[in-house]
mmCIF file of C-alpha atoms and ligand atoms in Angstrom:
data_model
loop_
_atom_site.group_PDB
_atom_site.id
_atom_site.type_symbol
_atom_site.label_atom_id
_atom_site.label_comp_id
_atom_site.label_asym_id
_atom_site.label_seq_id
_atom_site.Cartn_x
_atom_site.Cartn_y
_atom_site.Cartn_z
ATOM 1 C CA UNK A 941 -7.606 18.920 1.122
ATOM 2 C CA UNK A 942 -5.190 21.768 1.773
ATOM 3 C CA UNK A 943 -1.664 21.154 0.509
ATOM 4 C CA UNK A 944 1.536 23.114 0.496
ATOM 5 C CA UNK A 945 4.044 23.188 -2.348
ATOM 6 C CA UNK A 946 7.594 21.994 -1.771
ATOM 7 C CA UNK A 947 10.576 22.042 -4.086
ATOM 8 C CA UNK A 948 10.360 19.301 -6.755
ATOM 9 C CA UNK A 949 13.429 17.442 -5.478
ATOM 10 C CA UNK A 950 13.546 13.638 -5.343
ATOM 11 C CA UNK A 951 11.109 12.798 -2.623
ATOM 12 C CA UNK A 952 8.604 10.342 -1.257
ATOM 13 C CA UNK A 953 7.315 7.962 -3.916
ATOM 14 C CA UNK A 954 5.437 4.797 -2.974
ATOM 15 C CA UNK A 955 7.519 1.891 -4.284
ATOM 16 C CA UNK A 956 7.525 -1.903 -4.009
ATOM 17 C CA UNK A 957 10.746 -3.454 -2.710
ATOM 18 C CA UNK A 958 12.683 -6.044 -4.679
ATOM 19 C CA UNK A 959 16.118 -7.589 -4.397
ATOM 20 C CA UNK A 960 17.514 -8.086 -7.874
ATOM 21 C CA UNK A 961 19.584 -11.242 -8.403
ATOM 22 C CA UNK A 962 22.259 -11.337 -11.131
ATOM 23 C CA UNK A 963 25.526 -13.130 -11.874
ATOM 24 C CA UNK A 964 28.824 -11.285 -11.817
ATOM 25 C CA UNK A 965 31.333 -11.821 -14.611
ATOM 26 C CA UNK A 966 33.175 -14.465 -12.541
ATOM 27 C CA UNK A 967 29.952 -16.472 -12.138
ATOM 28 C CA UNK A 968 29.314 -15.552 -8.500
ATOM 29 C CA UNK A 969 25.854 -14.325 -7.667
ATOM 30 C CA UNK A 970 25.008 -10.763 -6.685
ATOM 31 C CA UNK A 971 21.971 -9.281 -4.978
ATOM 32 C CA UNK A 972 20.939 -5.639 -4.608
ATOM 33 C CA UNK A 973 17.775 -3.869 -3.458
ATOM 34 C CA UNK A 974 15.949 -1.974 -6.185
ATOM 35 C CA UNK A 975 12.674 -0.170 -5.539
ATOM 36 C CA UNK A 976 12.300 1.741 -8.777
ATOM 37 C CA UNK A 977 10.149 -1.082 -10.049
ATOM 38 C CA UNK A 978 6.912 -0.993 -11.989
ATOM 39 C CA UNK A 979 5.123 -2.932 -14.730
ATOM 40 C CA UNK A 980 3.838 -2.281 -18.226
ATOM 41 C CA UNK A 981 2.126 -4.179 -21.033
ATOM 42 C CA UNK A 982 4.018 -6.057 -23.715
ATOM 43 C CA UNK A 983 1.107 -6.911 -26.002
ATOM 44 C CA UNK A 984 -1.124 -9.995 -26.289
ATOM 45 C CA UNK A 985 -1.660 -10.531 -22.584
ATOM 46 C CA UNK A 986 2.031 -10.377 -21.764
ATOM 47 C CA UNK A 987 3.590 -7.855 -19.481
ATOM 48 C CA UNK A 988 6.985 -6.534 -18.533
ATOM 49 C CA UNK A 989 8.663 -5.517 -15.349
ATOM 50 C CA UNK A 990 10.174 -2.048 -15.560
ATOM 51 C CA UNK A 991 13.190 -1.471 -13.341
ATOM 52 C CA UNK A 992 15.385 1.557 -13.122
ATOM 53 C CA UNK A 993 18.939 1.878 -11.849
ATOM 54 C CA UNK A 994 21.233 4.823 -11.495
ATOM 55 C CA UNK A 995 25.021 5.041 -11.464
ATOM 56 C CA UNK A 996 27.238 2.094 -12.317
ATOM 57 C CA UNK A 997 26.442 -0.530 -9.717
ATOM 58 C CA UNK A 998 27.276 -4.202 -10.216
ATOM 59 C CA UNK A 999 23.664 -5.166 -10.722
ATOM 60 C CA UNK A 1000 23.278 -2.666 -13.529
ATOM 61 C CA UNK A 1001 26.453 -3.829 -15.275
ATOM 62 C CA UNK A 1002 25.366 -7.469 -14.872
ATOM 63 C CA UNK A 1003 21.901 -6.751 -16.283
ATOM 64 C CA UNK A 1004 23.368 -4.861 -19.256
ATOM 65 C CA UNK A 1005 25.777 -7.743 -19.945
ATOM 66 C CA UNK A 1006 23.573 -10.820 -19.325
ATOM 67 C CA UNK A 1007 20.175 -9.241 -20.106
ATOM 68 C CA UNK A 1008 18.452 -11.314 -17.416
ATOM 69 C CA UNK A 1009 17.838 -11.210 -13.658
ATOM 70 C CA UNK A 1010 15.524 -12.313 -10.876
ATOM 71 C CA UNK A 1011 13.362 -9.804 -9.002
ATOM 72 C CA UNK A 1012 12.762 -11.143 -5.494
ATOM 73 C CA UNK A 1013 9.913 -9.418 -3.714
ATOM 74 C CA UNK A 1014 10.980 -8.355 -0.228
ATOM 75 C CA UNK A 1015 8.663 -9.121 2.691
ATOM 76 C CA UNK A 1016 9.100 -7.669 6.158
ATOM 77 C CA UNK A 1017 11.149 -10.610 7.436
ATOM 78 C CA UNK A 1018 13.650 -9.970 4.599
ATOM 79 C CA UNK A 1019 14.412 -6.417 5.747
ATOM 80 C CA UNK A 1020 17.798 -7.391 7.230
ATOM 81 C CA UNK A 1021 18.755 -8.784 3.794
ATOM 82 C CA UNK A 1022 17.476 -5.665 2.077
ATOM 83 C CA UNK A 1023 19.524 -3.421 4.314
ATOM 84 C CA UNK A 1024 22.565 -5.658 4.045
ATOM 85 C CA UNK A 1025 22.595 -5.828 0.246
ATOM 86 C CA UNK A 1026 21.905 -2.109 0.082
ATOM 87 C CA UNK A 1027 25.339 -1.391 1.443
ATOM 88 C CA UNK A 1028 27.405 -4.536 0.816
ATOM 89 C CA UNK A 1029 28.241 -6.611 -2.199
ATOM 90 C CA UNK A 1030 27.327 -10.231 -1.762
ATOM 91 C CA UNK A 1031 30.870 -11.475 -2.369
ATOM 92 C CA UNK A 1032 32.375 -9.333 0.386
ATOM 93 C CA UNK A 1033 33.392 -11.246 3.498
ATOM 94 C CA UNK A 1034 31.333 -9.924 6.343
ATOM 95 C CA UNK A 1035 30.388 -11.533 9.632
ATOM 96 C CA UNK A 1036 27.252 -9.388 9.766
ATOM 97 C CA UNK A 1037 25.807 -11.058 6.664
ATOM 98 C CA UNK A 1038 22.326 -12.338 7.514
ATOM 99 C CA UNK A 1039 21.602 -15.997 6.768
ATOM 100 C CA UNK A 1040 19.771 -16.682 3.540
ATOM 101 C CA UNK A 1041 19.297 -19.433 0.999
ATOM 102 C CA UNK A 1042 20.019 -19.130 -2.669
ATOM 103 C CA UNK A 1043 18.521 -20.972 -5.623
ATOM 104 C CA UNK A 1044 18.369 -20.769 -9.396
ATOM 105 C CA UNK A 1045 15.443 -19.683 -11.571
ATOM 106 C CA UNK A 1046 13.153 -22.363 -12.956
ATOM 107 C CA UNK A 1047 13.130 -20.970 -16.489
ATOM 108 C CA UNK A 1048 16.108 -18.605 -16.619
ATOM 109 C CA UNK A 1049 19.580 -19.138 -15.219
ATOM 110 C CA UNK A 1050 19.356 -16.376 -12.607
ATOM 111 C CA UNK A 1051 20.132 -16.473 -8.862
ATOM 112 C CA UNK A 1052 17.076 -16.343 -6.597
ATOM 113 C CA UNK A 1053 16.536 -15.838 -2.872
ATOM 114 C CA UNK A 1054 14.822 -18.713 -0.999
ATOM 115 C CA UNK A 1055 13.327 -16.239 1.492
ATOM 116 C CA UNK A 1056 11.264 -14.373 -1.109
ATOM 117 C CA UNK A 1057 7.578 -15.288 -1.425
ATOM 118 C CA UNK A 1058 7.315 -13.951 -4.999
ATOM 119 C CA UNK A 1059 10.029 -14.055 -7.649
ATOM 120 C CA UNK A 1060 10.018 -12.831 -11.235
ATOM 121 C CA UNK A 1061 12.468 -14.266 -13.729
ATOM 122 C CA UNK A 1062 13.044 -11.604 -16.361
ATOM 123 C CA UNK A 1063 14.899 -10.930 -19.568
ATOM 124 C CA UNK A 1064 15.743 -7.460 -20.855
ATOM 125 C CA UNK A 1065 14.064 -6.330 -24.068
ATOM 126 C CA UNK A 1066 14.951 -2.667 -24.073
ATOM 127 C CA UNK A 1067 16.903 -0.090 -22.089
ATOM 128 C CA UNK A 1068 16.294 3.653 -22.012
ATOM 129 C CA UNK A 1069 18.921 6.059 -20.701
ATOM 130 C CA UNK A 1070 17.891 9.239 -18.842
ATOM 131 C CA UNK A 1071 20.786 11.090 -17.280
ATOM 132 C CA UNK A 1072 22.688 8.633 -15.097
ATOM 133 C CA UNK A 1073 19.735 6.287 -14.835
ATOM 134 C CA UNK A 1074 18.896 3.353 -17.065
ATOM 135 C CA UNK A 1075 15.382 1.985 -17.243
ATOM 136 C CA UNK A 1076 15.035 -1.622 -18.360
ATOM 137 C CA UNK A 1077 11.885 -3.043 -19.949
ATOM 138 C CA UNK A 1078 11.872 -6.695 -19.047
ATOM 139 C CA UNK A 1079 9.519 -9.440 -20.302
ATOM 140 C CA UNK A 1080 8.629 -11.776 -17.449
ATOM 141 C CA UNK A 1081 9.553 -15.364 -18.315
ATOM 142 C CA UNK A 1082 8.419 -16.964 -15.089
ATOM 143 C CA UNK A 1083 6.720 -16.108 -11.818
ATOM 144 C CA UNK A 1084 7.483 -18.171 -8.729
ATOM 145 C CA UNK A 1085 5.040 -17.737 -5.881
ATOM 146 C CA UNK A 1086 5.051 -19.120 -2.349
ATOM 147 C CA UNK A 1087 3.116 -22.398 -2.636
ATOM 148 C CA UNK A 1088 1.322 -21.640 0.620
ATOM 149 C CA UNK A 1089 -0.328 -18.574 -0.893
ATOM 150 C CA UNK A 1090 -4.005 -19.312 -1.369
ATOM 151 C CA UNK A 1091 -5.359 -17.432 -4.383
ATOM 152 C CA UNK A 1092 -7.469 -18.093 -7.452
ATOM 153 C CA UNK A 1093 -4.995 -16.462 -9.832
ATOM 154 C CA UNK A 1094 -1.975 -14.180 -9.762
ATOM 155 C CA UNK A 1095 -4.212 -11.128 -9.298
ATOM 156 C CA UNK A 1096 -6.103 -12.588 -6.374
ATOM 157 C CA UNK A 1097 -3.271 -12.189 -3.898
ATOM 158 C CA UNK A 1098 -3.869 -10.930 -0.381
ATOM 159 C CA UNK A 1099 -0.949 -8.564 0.087
ATOM 160 C CA UNK A 1100 -1.409 -8.647 3.846
ATOM 161 C CA UNK A 1101 -0.382 -12.322 3.670
ATOM 162 C CA UNK A 1102 2.440 -11.622 1.220
ATOM 163 C CA UNK A 1103 3.510 -8.849 3.598
ATOM 164 C CA UNK A 1104 5.588 -6.792 1.117
ATOM 165 C CA UNK A 1105 7.856 -3.989 2.185
ATOM 166 C CA UNK A 1106 6.806 -0.661 0.718
ATOM 167 C CA UNK A 1107 9.589 1.860 0.351
ATOM 168 C CA UNK A 1108 9.023 5.597 0.176
ATOM 169 C CA UNK A 1109 12.220 6.891 1.674
ATOM 170 C CA UNK A 1110 11.153 4.850 4.736
ATOM 171 C CA UNK A 1111 10.203 1.172 4.910
ATOM 172 C CA UNK A 1112 6.586 0.369 5.459
ATOM 173 C CA UNK A 1113 4.418 -2.713 5.731
ATOM 174 C CA UNK A 1114 0.747 -3.019 4.891
ATOM 175 C CA UNK A 1115 -1.780 -2.748 7.674
ATOM 176 C CA UNK A 1116 -4.779 -4.488 6.239
ATOM 177 C CA UNK A 1117 -6.457 -5.539 3.021
ATOM 178 C CA UNK A 1118 -9.219 -3.126 2.010
ATOM 179 C CA UNK A 1119 -10.663 -4.731 -1.152
ATOM 180 C CA UNK A 1120 -10.208 -5.013 -4.885
ATOM 181 C CA UNK A 1121 -10.491 -2.575 -7.806
ATOM 182 C CA UNK A 1122 -14.052 -1.334 -8.045
ATOM 183 C CA UNK A 1123 -14.886 -1.794 -4.368
ATOM 184 C CA UNK A 1124 -14.320 1.909 -3.855
ATOM 185 C CA UNK A 1125 -15.967 3.091 -7.036
ATOM 186 C CA UNK A 1126 -18.363 5.989 -6.539
ATOM 187 C CA UNK A 1127 -21.866 4.723 -7.328
ATOM 188 C CA UNK A 1128 -24.021 6.794 -9.692
ATOM 189 C CA UNK A 1129 -27.362 8.082 -8.438
ATOM 190 C CA UNK A 1130 -29.288 5.508 -10.509
ATOM 191 C CA UNK A 1131 -27.083 2.626 -9.405
ATOM 192 C CA UNK A 1132 -27.637 3.206 -5.738
ATOM 193 C CA UNK A 1133 -30.594 1.094 -4.623
ATOM 194 C CA UNK A 1134 -33.131 2.472 -2.210
ATOM 195 C CA UNK A 1135 -31.306 5.745 -2.242
ATOM 196 C CA UNK A 1136 -34.284 7.680 -0.974
ATOM 197 C CA UNK A 1137 -34.690 5.378 1.971
ATOM 198 C CA UNK A 1138 -30.981 5.559 2.739
ATOM 199 C CA UNK A 1139 -30.978 9.337 2.592
ATOM 200 C CA UNK A 1140 -34.071 9.755 4.754
ATOM 201 C CA UNK A 1141 -32.613 7.376 7.344
ATOM 202 C CA UNK A 1142 -29.398 9.332 7.274
ATOM 203 C CA UNK A 1143 -31.188 12.675 7.620
ATOM 204 C CA UNK A 1144 -33.348 11.333 10.427
ATOM 205 C CA UNK A 1145 -30.263 10.188 12.319
ATOM 206 C CA UNK A 1146 -28.558 13.527 11.810
ATOM 207 C CA UNK A 1147 -31.672 15.391 12.972
ATOM 208 C CA UNK A 1148 -32.004 13.230 16.108
ATOM 209 C CA UNK A 1149 -28.346 13.611 16.873
ATOM 210 C CA UNK A 1150 -28.294 17.382 16.534
ATOM 211 C CA UNK A 1151 -31.632 17.657 18.348
ATOM 212 C CA UNK A 1152 -30.328 15.726 21.335
ATOM 213 C CA UNK A 1153 -27.059 17.657 21.197
ATOM 214 C CA UNK A 1154 -28.918 20.996 21.222
ATOM 215 C CA UNK A 1155 -31.147 19.851 24.094
ATOM 216 C CA UNK A 1156 -28.098 18.698 26.024
ATOM 217 C CA UNK A 1157 -26.352 22.012 25.504
ATOM 218 C CA UNK A 1158 -29.466 23.921 26.578
ATOM 219 C CA UNK A 1159 -29.795 21.839 29.727
ATOM 220 C CA UNK A 1160 -26.075 22.290 30.437
ATOM 221 C CA UNK A 1161 -26.507 26.063 30.267
ATOM 222 C CA UNK A 1162 -29.575 26.022 32.446
ATOM 223 C CA UNK A 1163 -27.824 23.634 34.812
ATOM 224 C CA UNK A 1164 -24.782 25.908 34.830
ATOM 225 C CA UNK A 1165 -26.926 28.800 36.070
ATOM 226 C CA UNK A 1166 -28.752 26.659 38.573
ATOM 227 C CA UNK A 1167 -25.829 24.500 39.570
ATOM 228 C CA UNK A 1168 -25.856 25.397 43.217
ATOM 229 C CA UNK A 1169 -29.558 24.757 43.652
ATOM 230 C CA UNK A 1170 -29.901 21.776 41.292
ATOM 231 C CA UNK A 1171 -26.716 20.081 39.997
ATOM 232 C CA UNK A 1172 -28.826 17.236 38.565
ATOM 233 C CA UNK A 1173 -29.834 19.475 35.628
ATOM 234 C CA UNK A 1174 -26.191 20.132 34.760
ATOM 235 C CA UNK A 1175 -25.369 16.420 34.971
ATOM 236 C CA UNK A 1176 -28.355 15.565 32.749
ATOM 237 C CA UNK A 1177 -27.270 18.187 30.196
ATOM 238 C CA UNK A 1178 -23.687 16.952 30.051
ATOM 239 C CA UNK A 1179 -24.916 13.358 29.803
ATOM 240 C CA UNK A 1180 -27.130 14.302 26.865
ATOM 241 C CA UNK A 1181 -24.258 16.037 25.066
ATOM 242 C CA UNK A 1182 -22.060 12.973 25.438
ATOM 243 C CA UNK A 1183 -24.970 10.685 24.626
ATOM 244 C CA UNK A 1184 -25.676 12.471 21.350
ATOM 245 C CA UNK A 1185 -21.994 12.406 20.384
ATOM 246 C CA UNK A 1186 -21.894 8.650 21.034
ATOM 247 C CA UNK A 1187 -25.156 8.225 19.162
ATOM 248 C CA UNK A 1188 -23.703 10.120 16.211
ATOM 249 C CA UNK A 1189 -20.604 8.005 16.294
ATOM 250 C CA UNK A 1190 -22.335 4.653 16.424
ATOM 251 C CA UNK A 1191 -25.494 5.221 14.439
ATOM 252 C CA UNK A 1192 -25.714 8.740 13.005
ATOM 253 C CA UNK A 1193 -23.429 7.955 10.082
ATOM 254 C CA UNK A 1194 -24.507 4.432 9.337
ATOM 255 C CA UNK A 1195 -24.929 5.148 5.630
ATOM 256 C CA UNK A 1196 -22.743 7.315 3.445
ATOM 257 C CA UNK A 1197 -24.928 10.116 2.031
ATOM 258 C CA UNK A 1198 -22.896 10.115 -1.174
ATOM 259 C CA UNK A 1199 -22.727 6.482 -2.239
ATOM 260 C CA UNK A 1200 -25.191 4.830 0.122
ATOM 261 C CA UNK A 1201 -22.724 2.242 1.400
ATOM 262 C CA UNK A 1202 -22.811 1.177 5.028
ATOM 263 C CA UNK A 1203 -20.121 3.032 6.893
ATOM 264 C CA UNK A 1204 -20.980 2.083 10.453
ATOM 265 C CA UNK A 1205 -18.408 2.752 13.146
ATOM 266 C CA UNK A 1206 -17.044 5.766 11.306
ATOM 267 C CA UNK A 1207 -17.036 9.023 13.185
ATOM 268 C CA UNK A 1208 -17.399 12.704 12.478
ATOM 269 C CA UNK A 1209 -15.299 14.347 9.829
ATOM 270 C CA UNK A 1210 -14.214 11.006 8.403
ATOM 271 C CA UNK A 1211 -14.218 9.953 4.787
ATOM 272 C CA UNK A 1212 -16.338 7.140 3.402
ATOM 273 C CA UNK A 1213 -14.071 4.185 2.788
ATOM 274 C CA UNK A 1214 -16.149 3.231 -0.281
ATOM 275 C CA UNK A 1215 -16.378 6.443 -2.295
ATOM 276 C CA UNK A 1216 -13.973 8.748 -0.485
ATOM 277 C CA UNK A 1217 -16.677 11.337 0.171
ATOM 278 C CA UNK A 1218 -16.652 13.323 3.386
ATOM 279 C CA UNK A 1219 -19.396 12.112 5.691
ATOM 280 C CA UNK A 1220 -20.177 15.428 7.325
HETATM 281 C C1 FMN B 460 15.811 0.605 0.062
HETATM 282 C C2 FMN B 460 16.768 0.740 -1.094
HETATM 283 C C3 FMN B 460 16.265 0.968 -2.360
HETATM 284 C C4 FMN B 460 17.120 1.117 -3.437
HETATM 285 N N1 FMN B 460 16.596 1.337 -4.685
HETATM 286 C C5 FMN B 460 17.421 1.507 -5.733
HETATM 287 C C6 FMN B 460 16.888 1.718 -7.041
HETATM 288 O O1 FMN B 460 15.678 1.688 -7.254
HETATM 289 N N2 FMN B 460 17.746 1.921 -8.058
HETATM 290 C C7 FMN B 460 19.103 1.917 -7.863
HETATM 291 O O2 FMN B 460 19.853 2.145 -8.814
HETATM 292 N N3 FMN B 460 19.646 1.684 -6.633
HETATM 293 C C8 FMN B 460 18.836 1.480 -5.577
HETATM 294 N N4 FMN B 460 19.360 1.237 -4.332
HETATM 295 C C9 FMN B 460 20.807 1.219 -4.164
HETATM 296 C C10 FMN B 460 21.436 -0.133 -4.454
HETATM 297 O O3 FMN B 460 20.739 -1.194 -3.875
HETATM 298 C C11 FMN B 460 22.856 -0.126 -3.898
HETATM 299 O O4 FMN B 460 23.588 0.819 -4.652
HETATM 300 C C12 FMN B 460 23.530 -1.472 -3.923
HETATM 301 O O5 FMN B 460 24.615 -1.456 -3.013
HETATM 302 C C13 FMN B 460 24.056 -1.848 -5.279
HETATM 303 O O6 FMN B 460 24.739 -3.084 -5.150
HETATM 304 P P1 FMN B 460 25.549 -3.714 -6.358
HETATM 305 O O7 FMN B 460 26.676 -2.742 -6.721
HETATM 306 O O8 FMN B 460 26.040 -5.012 -5.811
HETATM 307 O O9 FMN B 460 24.629 -3.880 -7.496
HETATM 308 C C14 FMN B 460 18.517 1.045 -3.252
HETATM 309 C C15 FMN B 460 19.020 0.772 -1.974
HETATM 310 C C16 FMN B 460 18.149 0.611 -0.907
HETATM 311 C C17 FMN B 460 18.699 0.328 0.471
#
């Protein structure tokens, strides 16, 4: 892949979107979008949410004071809330405030958003200052998940159902679920079953495709010269060219030559969705 270098200014970074719920000093609740969110291990099967905030916003002051918060995952239908809380404090009177429901954590006394399909209740274990930003390392005390989510465990979640908003400087949603970790692992030569057969089938398809393409081109040229006397030759040539392209598209690249996975319906110049290798 050819890339170009740009200045290392703050730029696109693929981030999950959360609205962080805290209590203000007067006991009212506060919500603010935070997308500098990640996770890390905390030992013995426990893990922490890592959130980072810059400046001196209410949420940051509340988290420093109370050392607890809720992280409400934002799905696409919560975008109006995300945008609203990104510019307004919850307590401000505003007729443009979108409707939303508010609850309280099940384990921690933190405000939560009814609209969110996935909520973490977190405490703060540690804070690290870098410039004007503070990064909080936060043990997760409870996870609330939409009870309609069908999954075997908290890893087996179809994000296309959860429909999270991905922020990168622009909001995005997910298009489709592609698989789990390992599904795209490059197979070693030994691991790939019937590799010889796969490769010979692949080479045969490529040979047929290019053979037909070459014949089509030849006939097109001949037809071009003879067009006035016999246009049928030109038509046959053009038909063969298109036929071989279609053949290549639908059957020529049925197996990836690199990992042997079936990659039917992929076209020329595309990358294998299993191993990432270029097909042609
Ligand atoms: C999409 C989006 C993502 C944001 N991500 C962060 C973030 O990761 N860290 C941060 O400090 N502020 C972030 N902000 C800014 C805060 O949400 C914003 O300053 C908010 O108004 C703070 O509200 P508060 O003062 O009530 O806490 C983000 C805002 C938006 C709209």
